[in-house]
PDB file of N, CA and C in Angstrom:
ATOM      1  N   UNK A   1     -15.334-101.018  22.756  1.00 55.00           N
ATOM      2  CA  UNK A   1     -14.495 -99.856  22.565  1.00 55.00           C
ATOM      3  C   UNK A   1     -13.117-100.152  23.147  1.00 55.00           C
ATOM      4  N   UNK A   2     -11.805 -99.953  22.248  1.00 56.00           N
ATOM      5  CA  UNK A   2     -10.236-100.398  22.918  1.00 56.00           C
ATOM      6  C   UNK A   2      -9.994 -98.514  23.177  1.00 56.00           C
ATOM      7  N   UNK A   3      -9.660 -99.215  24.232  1.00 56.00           N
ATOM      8  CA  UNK A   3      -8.375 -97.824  25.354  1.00 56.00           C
ATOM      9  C   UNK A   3      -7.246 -97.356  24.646  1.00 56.00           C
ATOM     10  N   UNK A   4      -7.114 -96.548  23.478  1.00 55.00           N
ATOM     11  CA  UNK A   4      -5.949 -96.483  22.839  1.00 55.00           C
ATOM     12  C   UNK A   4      -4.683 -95.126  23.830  1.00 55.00           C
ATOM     13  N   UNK A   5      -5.300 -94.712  25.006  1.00 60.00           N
ATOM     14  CA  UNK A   5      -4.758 -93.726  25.646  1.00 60.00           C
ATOM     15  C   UNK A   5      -3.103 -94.160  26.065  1.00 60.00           C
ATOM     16  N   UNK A   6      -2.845 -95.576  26.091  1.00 59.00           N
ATOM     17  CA  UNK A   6      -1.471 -96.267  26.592  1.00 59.00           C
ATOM     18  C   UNK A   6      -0.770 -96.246  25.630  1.00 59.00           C
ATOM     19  N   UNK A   7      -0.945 -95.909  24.190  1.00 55.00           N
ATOM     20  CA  UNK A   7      -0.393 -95.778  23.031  1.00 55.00           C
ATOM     21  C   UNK A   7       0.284 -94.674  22.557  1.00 55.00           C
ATOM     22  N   UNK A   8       1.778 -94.348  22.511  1.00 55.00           N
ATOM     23  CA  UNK A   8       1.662 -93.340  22.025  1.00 55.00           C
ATOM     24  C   UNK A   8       1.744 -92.920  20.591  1.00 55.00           C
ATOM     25  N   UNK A   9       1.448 -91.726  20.059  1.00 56.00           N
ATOM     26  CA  UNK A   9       1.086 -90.760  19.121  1.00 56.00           C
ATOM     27  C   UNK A   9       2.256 -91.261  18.177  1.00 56.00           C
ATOM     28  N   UNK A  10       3.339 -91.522  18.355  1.00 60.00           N
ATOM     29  CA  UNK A  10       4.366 -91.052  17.425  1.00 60.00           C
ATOM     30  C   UNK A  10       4.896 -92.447  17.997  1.00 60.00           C
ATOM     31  N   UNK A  11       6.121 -93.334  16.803  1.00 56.00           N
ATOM     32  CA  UNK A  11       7.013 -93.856  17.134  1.00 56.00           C
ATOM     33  C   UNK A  11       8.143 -93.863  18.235  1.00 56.00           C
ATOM     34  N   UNK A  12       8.849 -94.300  18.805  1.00 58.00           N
ATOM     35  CA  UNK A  12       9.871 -94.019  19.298  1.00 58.00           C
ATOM     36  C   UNK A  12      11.181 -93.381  19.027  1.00 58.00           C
ATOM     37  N   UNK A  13      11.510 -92.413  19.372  1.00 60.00           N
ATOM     38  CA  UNK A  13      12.591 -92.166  18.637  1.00 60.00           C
ATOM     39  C   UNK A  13      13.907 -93.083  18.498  1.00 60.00           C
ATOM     40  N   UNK A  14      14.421 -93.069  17.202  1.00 60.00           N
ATOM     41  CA  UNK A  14      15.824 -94.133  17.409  1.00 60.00           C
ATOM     42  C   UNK A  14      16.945 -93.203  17.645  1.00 60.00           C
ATOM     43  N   UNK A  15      18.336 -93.523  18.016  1.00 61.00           N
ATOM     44  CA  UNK A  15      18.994 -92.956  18.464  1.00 61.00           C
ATOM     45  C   UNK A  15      19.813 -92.874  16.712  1.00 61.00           C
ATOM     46  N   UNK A  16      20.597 -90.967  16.868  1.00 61.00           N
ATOM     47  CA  UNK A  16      21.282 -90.976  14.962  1.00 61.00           C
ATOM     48  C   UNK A  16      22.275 -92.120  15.122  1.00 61.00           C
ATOM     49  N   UNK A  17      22.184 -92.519  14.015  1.00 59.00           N
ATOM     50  CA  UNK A  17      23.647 -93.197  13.963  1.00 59.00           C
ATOM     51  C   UNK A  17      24.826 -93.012  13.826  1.00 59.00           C
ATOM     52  N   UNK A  18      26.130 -93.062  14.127  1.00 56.00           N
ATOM     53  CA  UNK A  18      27.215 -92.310  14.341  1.00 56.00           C
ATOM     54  C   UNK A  18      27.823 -91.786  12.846  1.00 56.00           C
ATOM     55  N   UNK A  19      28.490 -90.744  13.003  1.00 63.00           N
ATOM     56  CA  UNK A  19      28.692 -90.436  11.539  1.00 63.00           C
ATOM     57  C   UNK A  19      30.030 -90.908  10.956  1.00 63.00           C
ATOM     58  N   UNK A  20      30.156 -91.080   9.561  1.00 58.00           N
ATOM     59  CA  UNK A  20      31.344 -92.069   9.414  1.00 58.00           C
ATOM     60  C   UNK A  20      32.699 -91.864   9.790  1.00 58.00           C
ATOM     61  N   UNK A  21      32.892 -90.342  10.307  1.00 61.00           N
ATOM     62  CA  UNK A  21      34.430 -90.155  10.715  1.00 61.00           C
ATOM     63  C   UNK A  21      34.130 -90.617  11.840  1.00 61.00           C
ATOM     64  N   UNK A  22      32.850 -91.039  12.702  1.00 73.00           N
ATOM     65  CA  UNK A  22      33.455 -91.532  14.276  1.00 73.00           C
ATOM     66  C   UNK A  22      33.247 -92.829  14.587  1.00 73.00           C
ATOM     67  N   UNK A  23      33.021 -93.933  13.274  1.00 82.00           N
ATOM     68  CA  UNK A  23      33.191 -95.538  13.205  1.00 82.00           C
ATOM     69  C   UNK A  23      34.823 -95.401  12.914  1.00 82.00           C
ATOM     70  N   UNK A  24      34.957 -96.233  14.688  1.00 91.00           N
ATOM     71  CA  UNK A  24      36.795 -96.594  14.828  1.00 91.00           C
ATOM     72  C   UNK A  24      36.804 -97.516  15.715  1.00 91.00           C
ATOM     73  N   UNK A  25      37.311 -98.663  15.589  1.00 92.00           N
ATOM     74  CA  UNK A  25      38.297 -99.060  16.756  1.00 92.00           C
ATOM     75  C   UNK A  25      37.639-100.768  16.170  1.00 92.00           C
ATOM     76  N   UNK A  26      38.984-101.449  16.451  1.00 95.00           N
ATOM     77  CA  UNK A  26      38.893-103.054  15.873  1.00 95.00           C
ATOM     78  C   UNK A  26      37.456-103.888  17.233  1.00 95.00           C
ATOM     79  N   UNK A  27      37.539-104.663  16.544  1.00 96.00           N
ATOM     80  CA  UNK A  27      36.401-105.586  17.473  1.00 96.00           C
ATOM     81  C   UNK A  27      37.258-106.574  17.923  1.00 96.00           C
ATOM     82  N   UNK A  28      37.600-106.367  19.480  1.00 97.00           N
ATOM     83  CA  UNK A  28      38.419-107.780  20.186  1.00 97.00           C
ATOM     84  C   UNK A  28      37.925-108.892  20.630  1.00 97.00           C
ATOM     85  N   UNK A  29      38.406-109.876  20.596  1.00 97.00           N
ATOM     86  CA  UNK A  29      38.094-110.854  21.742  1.00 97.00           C
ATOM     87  C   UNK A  29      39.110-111.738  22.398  1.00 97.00           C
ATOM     88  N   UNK A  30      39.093-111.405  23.826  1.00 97.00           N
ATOM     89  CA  UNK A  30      39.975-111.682  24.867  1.00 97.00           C
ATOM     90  C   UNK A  30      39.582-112.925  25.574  1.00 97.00           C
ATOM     91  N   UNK A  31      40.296-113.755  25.800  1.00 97.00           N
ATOM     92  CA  UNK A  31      40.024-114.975  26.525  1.00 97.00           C
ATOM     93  C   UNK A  31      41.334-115.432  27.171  1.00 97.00           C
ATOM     94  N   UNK A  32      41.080-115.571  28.166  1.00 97.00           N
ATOM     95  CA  UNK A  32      42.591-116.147  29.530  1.00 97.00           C
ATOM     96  C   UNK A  32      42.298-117.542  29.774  1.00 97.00           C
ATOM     97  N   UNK A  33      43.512-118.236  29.652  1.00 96.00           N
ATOM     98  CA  UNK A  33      43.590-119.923  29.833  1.00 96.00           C
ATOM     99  C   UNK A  33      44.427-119.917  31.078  1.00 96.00           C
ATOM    100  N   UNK A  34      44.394-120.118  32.266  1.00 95.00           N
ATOM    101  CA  UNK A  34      45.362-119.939  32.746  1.00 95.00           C
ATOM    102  C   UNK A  34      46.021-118.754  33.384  1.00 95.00           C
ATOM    103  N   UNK A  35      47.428-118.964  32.796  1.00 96.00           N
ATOM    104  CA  UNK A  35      48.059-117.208  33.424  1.00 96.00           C
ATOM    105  C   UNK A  35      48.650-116.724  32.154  1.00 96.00           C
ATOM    106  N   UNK A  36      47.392-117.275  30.682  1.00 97.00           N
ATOM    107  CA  UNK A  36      47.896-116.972  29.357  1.00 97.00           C
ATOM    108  C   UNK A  36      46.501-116.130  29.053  1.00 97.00           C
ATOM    109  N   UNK A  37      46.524-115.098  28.177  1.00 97.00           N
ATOM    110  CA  UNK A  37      46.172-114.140  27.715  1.00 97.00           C
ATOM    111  C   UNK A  37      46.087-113.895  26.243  1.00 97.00           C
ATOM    112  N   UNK A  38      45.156-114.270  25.346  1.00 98.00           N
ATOM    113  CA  UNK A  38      45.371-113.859  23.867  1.00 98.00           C
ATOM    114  C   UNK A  38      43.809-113.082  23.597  1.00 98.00           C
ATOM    115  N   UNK A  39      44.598-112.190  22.579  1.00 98.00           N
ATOM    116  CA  UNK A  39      43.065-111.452  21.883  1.00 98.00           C
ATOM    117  C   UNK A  39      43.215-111.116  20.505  1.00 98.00           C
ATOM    118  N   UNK A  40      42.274-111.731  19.986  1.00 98.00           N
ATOM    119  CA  UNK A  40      42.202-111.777  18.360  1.00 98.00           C
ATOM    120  C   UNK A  40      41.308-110.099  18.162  1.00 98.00           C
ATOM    121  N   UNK A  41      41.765-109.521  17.236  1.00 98.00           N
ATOM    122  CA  UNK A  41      41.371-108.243  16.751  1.00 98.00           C
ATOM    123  C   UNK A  41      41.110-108.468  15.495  1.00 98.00           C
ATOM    124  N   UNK A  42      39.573-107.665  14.992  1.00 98.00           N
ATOM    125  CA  UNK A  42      39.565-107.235  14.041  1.00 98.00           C
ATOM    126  C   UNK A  42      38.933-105.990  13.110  1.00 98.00           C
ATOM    127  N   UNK A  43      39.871-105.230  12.478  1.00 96.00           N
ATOM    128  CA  UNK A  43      38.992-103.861  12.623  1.00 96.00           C
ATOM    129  C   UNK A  43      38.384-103.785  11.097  1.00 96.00           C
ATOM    130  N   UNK A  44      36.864-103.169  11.339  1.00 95.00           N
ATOM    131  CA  UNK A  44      35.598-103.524   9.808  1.00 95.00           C
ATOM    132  C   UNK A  44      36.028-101.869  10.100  1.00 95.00           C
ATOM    133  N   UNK A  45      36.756-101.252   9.878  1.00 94.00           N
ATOM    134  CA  UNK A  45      36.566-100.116   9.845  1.00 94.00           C
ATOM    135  C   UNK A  45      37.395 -99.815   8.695  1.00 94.00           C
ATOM    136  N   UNK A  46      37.963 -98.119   8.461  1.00 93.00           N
ATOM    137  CA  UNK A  46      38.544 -97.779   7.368  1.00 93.00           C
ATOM    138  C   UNK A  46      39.787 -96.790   7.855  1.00 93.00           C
ATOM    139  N   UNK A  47      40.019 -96.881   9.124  1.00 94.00           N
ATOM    140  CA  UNK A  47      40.882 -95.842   9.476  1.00 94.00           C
ATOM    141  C   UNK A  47      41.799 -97.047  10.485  1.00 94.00           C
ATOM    142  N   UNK A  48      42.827 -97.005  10.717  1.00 96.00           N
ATOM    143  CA  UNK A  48      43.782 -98.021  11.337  1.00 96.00           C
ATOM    144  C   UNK A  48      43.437 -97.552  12.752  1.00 96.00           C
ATOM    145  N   UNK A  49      43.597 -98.797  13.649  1.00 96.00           N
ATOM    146  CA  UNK A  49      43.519 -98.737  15.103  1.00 96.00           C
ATOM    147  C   UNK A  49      45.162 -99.052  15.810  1.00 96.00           C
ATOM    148  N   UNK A  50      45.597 -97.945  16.623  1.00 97.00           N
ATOM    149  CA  UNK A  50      46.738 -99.158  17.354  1.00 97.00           C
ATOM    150  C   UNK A  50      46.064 -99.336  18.495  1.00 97.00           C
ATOM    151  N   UNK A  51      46.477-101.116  18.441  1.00 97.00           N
ATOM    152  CA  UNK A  51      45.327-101.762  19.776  1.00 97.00           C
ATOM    153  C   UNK A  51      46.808-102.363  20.978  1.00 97.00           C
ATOM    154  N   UNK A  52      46.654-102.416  21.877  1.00 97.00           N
ATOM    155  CA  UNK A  52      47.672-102.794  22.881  1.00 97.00           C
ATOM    156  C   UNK A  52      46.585-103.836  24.211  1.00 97.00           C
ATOM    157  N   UNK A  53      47.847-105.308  24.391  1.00 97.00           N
ATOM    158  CA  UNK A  53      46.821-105.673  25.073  1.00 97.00           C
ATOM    159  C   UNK A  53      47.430-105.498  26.693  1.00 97.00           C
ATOM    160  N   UNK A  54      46.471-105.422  27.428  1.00 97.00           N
ATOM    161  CA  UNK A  54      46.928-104.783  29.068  1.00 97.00           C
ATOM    162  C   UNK A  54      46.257-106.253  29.759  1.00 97.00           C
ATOM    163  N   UNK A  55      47.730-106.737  30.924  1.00 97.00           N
ATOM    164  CA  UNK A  55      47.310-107.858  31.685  1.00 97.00           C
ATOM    165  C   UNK A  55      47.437-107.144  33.193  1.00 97.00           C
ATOM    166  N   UNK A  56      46.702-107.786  33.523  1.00 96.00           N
ATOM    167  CA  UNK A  56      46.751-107.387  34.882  1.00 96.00           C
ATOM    168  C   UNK A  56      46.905-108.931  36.105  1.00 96.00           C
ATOM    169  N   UNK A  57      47.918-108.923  37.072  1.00 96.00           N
ATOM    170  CA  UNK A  57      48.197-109.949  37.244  1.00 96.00           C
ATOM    171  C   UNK A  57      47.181-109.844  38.556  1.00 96.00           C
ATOM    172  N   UNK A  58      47.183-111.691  39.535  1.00 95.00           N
ATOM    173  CA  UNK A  58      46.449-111.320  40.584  1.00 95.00           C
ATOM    174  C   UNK A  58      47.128-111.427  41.577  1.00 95.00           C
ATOM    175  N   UNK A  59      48.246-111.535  41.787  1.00 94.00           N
ATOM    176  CA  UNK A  59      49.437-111.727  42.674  1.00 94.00           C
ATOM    177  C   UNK A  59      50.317-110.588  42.799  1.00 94.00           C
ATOM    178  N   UNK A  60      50.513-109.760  44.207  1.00 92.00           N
ATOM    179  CA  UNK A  60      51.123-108.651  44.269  1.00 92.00           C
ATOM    180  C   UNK A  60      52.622-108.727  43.411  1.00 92.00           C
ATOM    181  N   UNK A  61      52.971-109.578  43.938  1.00 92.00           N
ATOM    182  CA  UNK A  61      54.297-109.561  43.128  1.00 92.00           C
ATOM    183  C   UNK A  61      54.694-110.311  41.555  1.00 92.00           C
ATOM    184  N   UNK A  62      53.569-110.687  41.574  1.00 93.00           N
ATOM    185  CA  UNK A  62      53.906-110.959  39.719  1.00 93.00           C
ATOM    186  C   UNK A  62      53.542-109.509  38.881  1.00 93.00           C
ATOM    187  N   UNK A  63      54.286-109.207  37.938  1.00 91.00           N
ATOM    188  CA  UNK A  63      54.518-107.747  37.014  1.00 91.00           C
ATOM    189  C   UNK A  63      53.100-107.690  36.125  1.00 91.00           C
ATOM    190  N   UNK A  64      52.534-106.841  35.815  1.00 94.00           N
ATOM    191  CA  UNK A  64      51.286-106.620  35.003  1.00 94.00           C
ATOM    192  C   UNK A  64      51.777-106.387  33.699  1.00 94.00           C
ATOM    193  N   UNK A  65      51.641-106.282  32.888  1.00 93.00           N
ATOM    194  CA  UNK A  65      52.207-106.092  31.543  1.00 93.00           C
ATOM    195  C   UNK A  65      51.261-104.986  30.807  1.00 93.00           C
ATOM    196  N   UNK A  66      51.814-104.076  29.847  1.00 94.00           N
ATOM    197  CA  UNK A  66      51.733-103.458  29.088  1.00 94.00           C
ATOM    198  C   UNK A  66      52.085-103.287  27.646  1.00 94.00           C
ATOM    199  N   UNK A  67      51.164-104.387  26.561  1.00 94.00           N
ATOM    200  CA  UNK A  67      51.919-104.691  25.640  1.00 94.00           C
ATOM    201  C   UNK A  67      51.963-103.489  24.415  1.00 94.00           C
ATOM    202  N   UNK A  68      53.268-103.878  23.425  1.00 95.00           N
ATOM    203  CA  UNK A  68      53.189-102.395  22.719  1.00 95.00           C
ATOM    204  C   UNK A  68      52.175-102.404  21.890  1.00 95.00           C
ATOM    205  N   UNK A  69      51.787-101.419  21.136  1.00 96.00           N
ATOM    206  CA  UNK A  69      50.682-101.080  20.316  1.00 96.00           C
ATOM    207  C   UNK A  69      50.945-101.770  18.789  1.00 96.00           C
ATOM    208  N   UNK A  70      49.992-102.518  18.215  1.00 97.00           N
ATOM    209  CA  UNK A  70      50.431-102.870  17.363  1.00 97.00           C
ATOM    210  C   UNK A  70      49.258-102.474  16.339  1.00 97.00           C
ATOM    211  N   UNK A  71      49.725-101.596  15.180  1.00 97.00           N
ATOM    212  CA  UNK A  71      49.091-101.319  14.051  1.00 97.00           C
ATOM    213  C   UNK A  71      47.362-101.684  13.307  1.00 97.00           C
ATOM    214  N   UNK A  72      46.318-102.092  13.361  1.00 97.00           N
ATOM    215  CA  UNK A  72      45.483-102.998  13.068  1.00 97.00           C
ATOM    216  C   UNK A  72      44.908-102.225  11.918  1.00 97.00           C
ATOM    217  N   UNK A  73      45.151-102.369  10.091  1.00 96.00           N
ATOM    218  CA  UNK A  73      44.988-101.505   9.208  1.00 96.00           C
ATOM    219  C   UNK A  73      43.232-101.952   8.938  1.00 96.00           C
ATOM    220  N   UNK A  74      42.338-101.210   7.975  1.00 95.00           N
ATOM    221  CA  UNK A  74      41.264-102.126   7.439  1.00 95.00           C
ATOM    222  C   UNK A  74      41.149-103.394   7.307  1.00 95.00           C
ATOM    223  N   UNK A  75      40.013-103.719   7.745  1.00 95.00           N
ATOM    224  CA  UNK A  75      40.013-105.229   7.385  1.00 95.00           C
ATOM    225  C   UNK A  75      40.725-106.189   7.605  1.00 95.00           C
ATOM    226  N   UNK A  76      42.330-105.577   8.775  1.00 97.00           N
ATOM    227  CA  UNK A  76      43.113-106.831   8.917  1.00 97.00           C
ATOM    228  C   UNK A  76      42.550-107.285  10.271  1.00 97.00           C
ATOM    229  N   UNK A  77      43.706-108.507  10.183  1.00 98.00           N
ATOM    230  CA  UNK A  77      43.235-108.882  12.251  1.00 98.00           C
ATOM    231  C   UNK A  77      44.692-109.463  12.624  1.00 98.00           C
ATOM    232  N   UNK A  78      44.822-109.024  13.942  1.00 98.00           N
ATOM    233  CA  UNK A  78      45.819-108.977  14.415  1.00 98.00           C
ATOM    234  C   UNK A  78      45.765-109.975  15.688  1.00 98.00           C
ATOM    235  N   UNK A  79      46.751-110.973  16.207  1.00 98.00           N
ATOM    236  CA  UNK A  79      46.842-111.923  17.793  1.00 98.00           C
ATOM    237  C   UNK A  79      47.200-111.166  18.385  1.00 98.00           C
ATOM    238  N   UNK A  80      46.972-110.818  19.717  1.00 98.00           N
ATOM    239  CA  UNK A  80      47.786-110.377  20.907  1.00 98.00           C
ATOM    240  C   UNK A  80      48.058-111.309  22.132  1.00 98.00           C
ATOM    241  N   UNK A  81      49.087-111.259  22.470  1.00 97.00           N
ATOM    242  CA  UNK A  81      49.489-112.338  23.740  1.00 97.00           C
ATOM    243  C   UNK A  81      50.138-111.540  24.658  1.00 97.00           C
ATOM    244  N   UNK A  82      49.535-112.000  26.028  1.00 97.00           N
ATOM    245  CA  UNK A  82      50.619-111.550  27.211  1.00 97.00           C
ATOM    246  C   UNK A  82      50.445-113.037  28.341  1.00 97.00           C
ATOM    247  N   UNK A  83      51.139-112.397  29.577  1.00 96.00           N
ATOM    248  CA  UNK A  83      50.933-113.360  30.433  1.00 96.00           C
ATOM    249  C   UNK A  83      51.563-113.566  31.392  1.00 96.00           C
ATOM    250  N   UNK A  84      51.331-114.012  32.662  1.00 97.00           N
ATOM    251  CA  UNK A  84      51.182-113.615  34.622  1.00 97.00           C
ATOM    252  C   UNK A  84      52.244-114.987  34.478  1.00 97.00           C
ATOM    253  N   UNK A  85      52.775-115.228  35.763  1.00 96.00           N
ATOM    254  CA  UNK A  85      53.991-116.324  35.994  1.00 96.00           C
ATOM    255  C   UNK A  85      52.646-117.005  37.076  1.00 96.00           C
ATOM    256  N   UNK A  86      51.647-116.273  37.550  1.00 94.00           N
ATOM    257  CA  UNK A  86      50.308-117.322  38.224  1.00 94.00           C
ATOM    258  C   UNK A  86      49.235-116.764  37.631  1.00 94.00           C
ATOM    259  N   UNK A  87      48.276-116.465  38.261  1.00 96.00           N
ATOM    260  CA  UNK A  87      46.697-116.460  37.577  1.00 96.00           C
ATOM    261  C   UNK A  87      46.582-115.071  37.362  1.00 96.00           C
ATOM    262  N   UNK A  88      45.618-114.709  36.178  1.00 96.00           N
ATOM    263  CA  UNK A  88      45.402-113.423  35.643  1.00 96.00           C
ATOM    264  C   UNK A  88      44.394-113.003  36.574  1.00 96.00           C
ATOM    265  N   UNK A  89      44.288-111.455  36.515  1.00 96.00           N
ATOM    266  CA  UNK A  89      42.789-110.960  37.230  1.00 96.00           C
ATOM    267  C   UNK A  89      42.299-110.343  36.449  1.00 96.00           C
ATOM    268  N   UNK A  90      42.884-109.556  35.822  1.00 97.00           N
ATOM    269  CA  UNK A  90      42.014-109.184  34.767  1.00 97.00           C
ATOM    270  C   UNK A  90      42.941-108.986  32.639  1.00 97.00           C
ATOM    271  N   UNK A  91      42.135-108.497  31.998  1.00 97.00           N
ATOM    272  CA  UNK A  91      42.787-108.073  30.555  1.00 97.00           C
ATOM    273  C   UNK A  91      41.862-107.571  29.988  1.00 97.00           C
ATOM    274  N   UNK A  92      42.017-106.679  28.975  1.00 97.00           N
ATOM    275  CA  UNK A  92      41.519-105.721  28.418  1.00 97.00           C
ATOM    276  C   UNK A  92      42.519-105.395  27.045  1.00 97.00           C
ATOM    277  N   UNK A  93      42.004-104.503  26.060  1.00 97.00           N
ATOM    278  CA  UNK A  93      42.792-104.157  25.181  1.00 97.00           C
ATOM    279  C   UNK A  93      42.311-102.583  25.026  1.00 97.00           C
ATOM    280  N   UNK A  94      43.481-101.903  24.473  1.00 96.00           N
ATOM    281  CA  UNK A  94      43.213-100.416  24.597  1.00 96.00           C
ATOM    282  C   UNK A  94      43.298-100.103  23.186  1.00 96.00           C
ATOM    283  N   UNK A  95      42.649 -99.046  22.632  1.00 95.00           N
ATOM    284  CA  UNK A  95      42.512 -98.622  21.243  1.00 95.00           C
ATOM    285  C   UNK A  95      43.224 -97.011  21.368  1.00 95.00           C
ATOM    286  N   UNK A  96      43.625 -97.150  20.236  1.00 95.00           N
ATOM    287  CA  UNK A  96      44.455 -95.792  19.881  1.00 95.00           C
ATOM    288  C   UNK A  96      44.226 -95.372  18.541  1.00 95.00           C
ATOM    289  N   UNK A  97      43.759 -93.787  17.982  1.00 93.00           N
ATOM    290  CA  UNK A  97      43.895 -93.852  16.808  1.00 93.00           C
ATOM    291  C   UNK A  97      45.528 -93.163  16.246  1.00 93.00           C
ATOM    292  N   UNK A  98      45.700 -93.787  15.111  1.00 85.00           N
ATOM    293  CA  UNK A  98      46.715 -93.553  14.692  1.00 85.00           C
ATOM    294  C   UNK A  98      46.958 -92.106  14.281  1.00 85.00           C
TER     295      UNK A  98
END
């Protein structure tokens, strides 16, 4: 005789999937060489993203940057570059909808 009591009754529930007005924002990828900074964007979506890339330096006195927002329509892909005068601590990119 098997113990089916550890089993439950019903599947798991899956979580809904988002509905199509709230698929937004490009897919980045950020990688630092150095005290250089680039991030390739690309948005599978249908509504334009402005994406901006943010450096953050690790040296009090080197400037952090705030780059401007640049457009990313369907299906395009966009470079972003910034960059520290010494070593980065961190980067990120910020999404905006248009």
């Amino acid at each position: 005789m098997v113990d089916l009591s550890g089993i439950p009754a019903e599947p798991p529930v899956q979580p809904s999937r988002p509905a199509a007005d709230e698929l937004f924002g490009a897919d980045c990828a950020t990688s630092i060489e150095g005290s250089s900074v680039t991030a390739h964007c690309h948005n599978a979506y249908p509504e334009t993203d402005l994406v901006s890339l943010h450096v953050e330096c690790d040296r009090w006195w080197d400037l952090d940057g705030d780059g401007a927002a640049v457009a990313v329509g369907p299906a395009a892909r966009v470079e972003l570059t910034g960059r520290c005068w010494k070593e980065v601590r961190a980067a990120w990119v910020g999404h905006r909808r248009q």
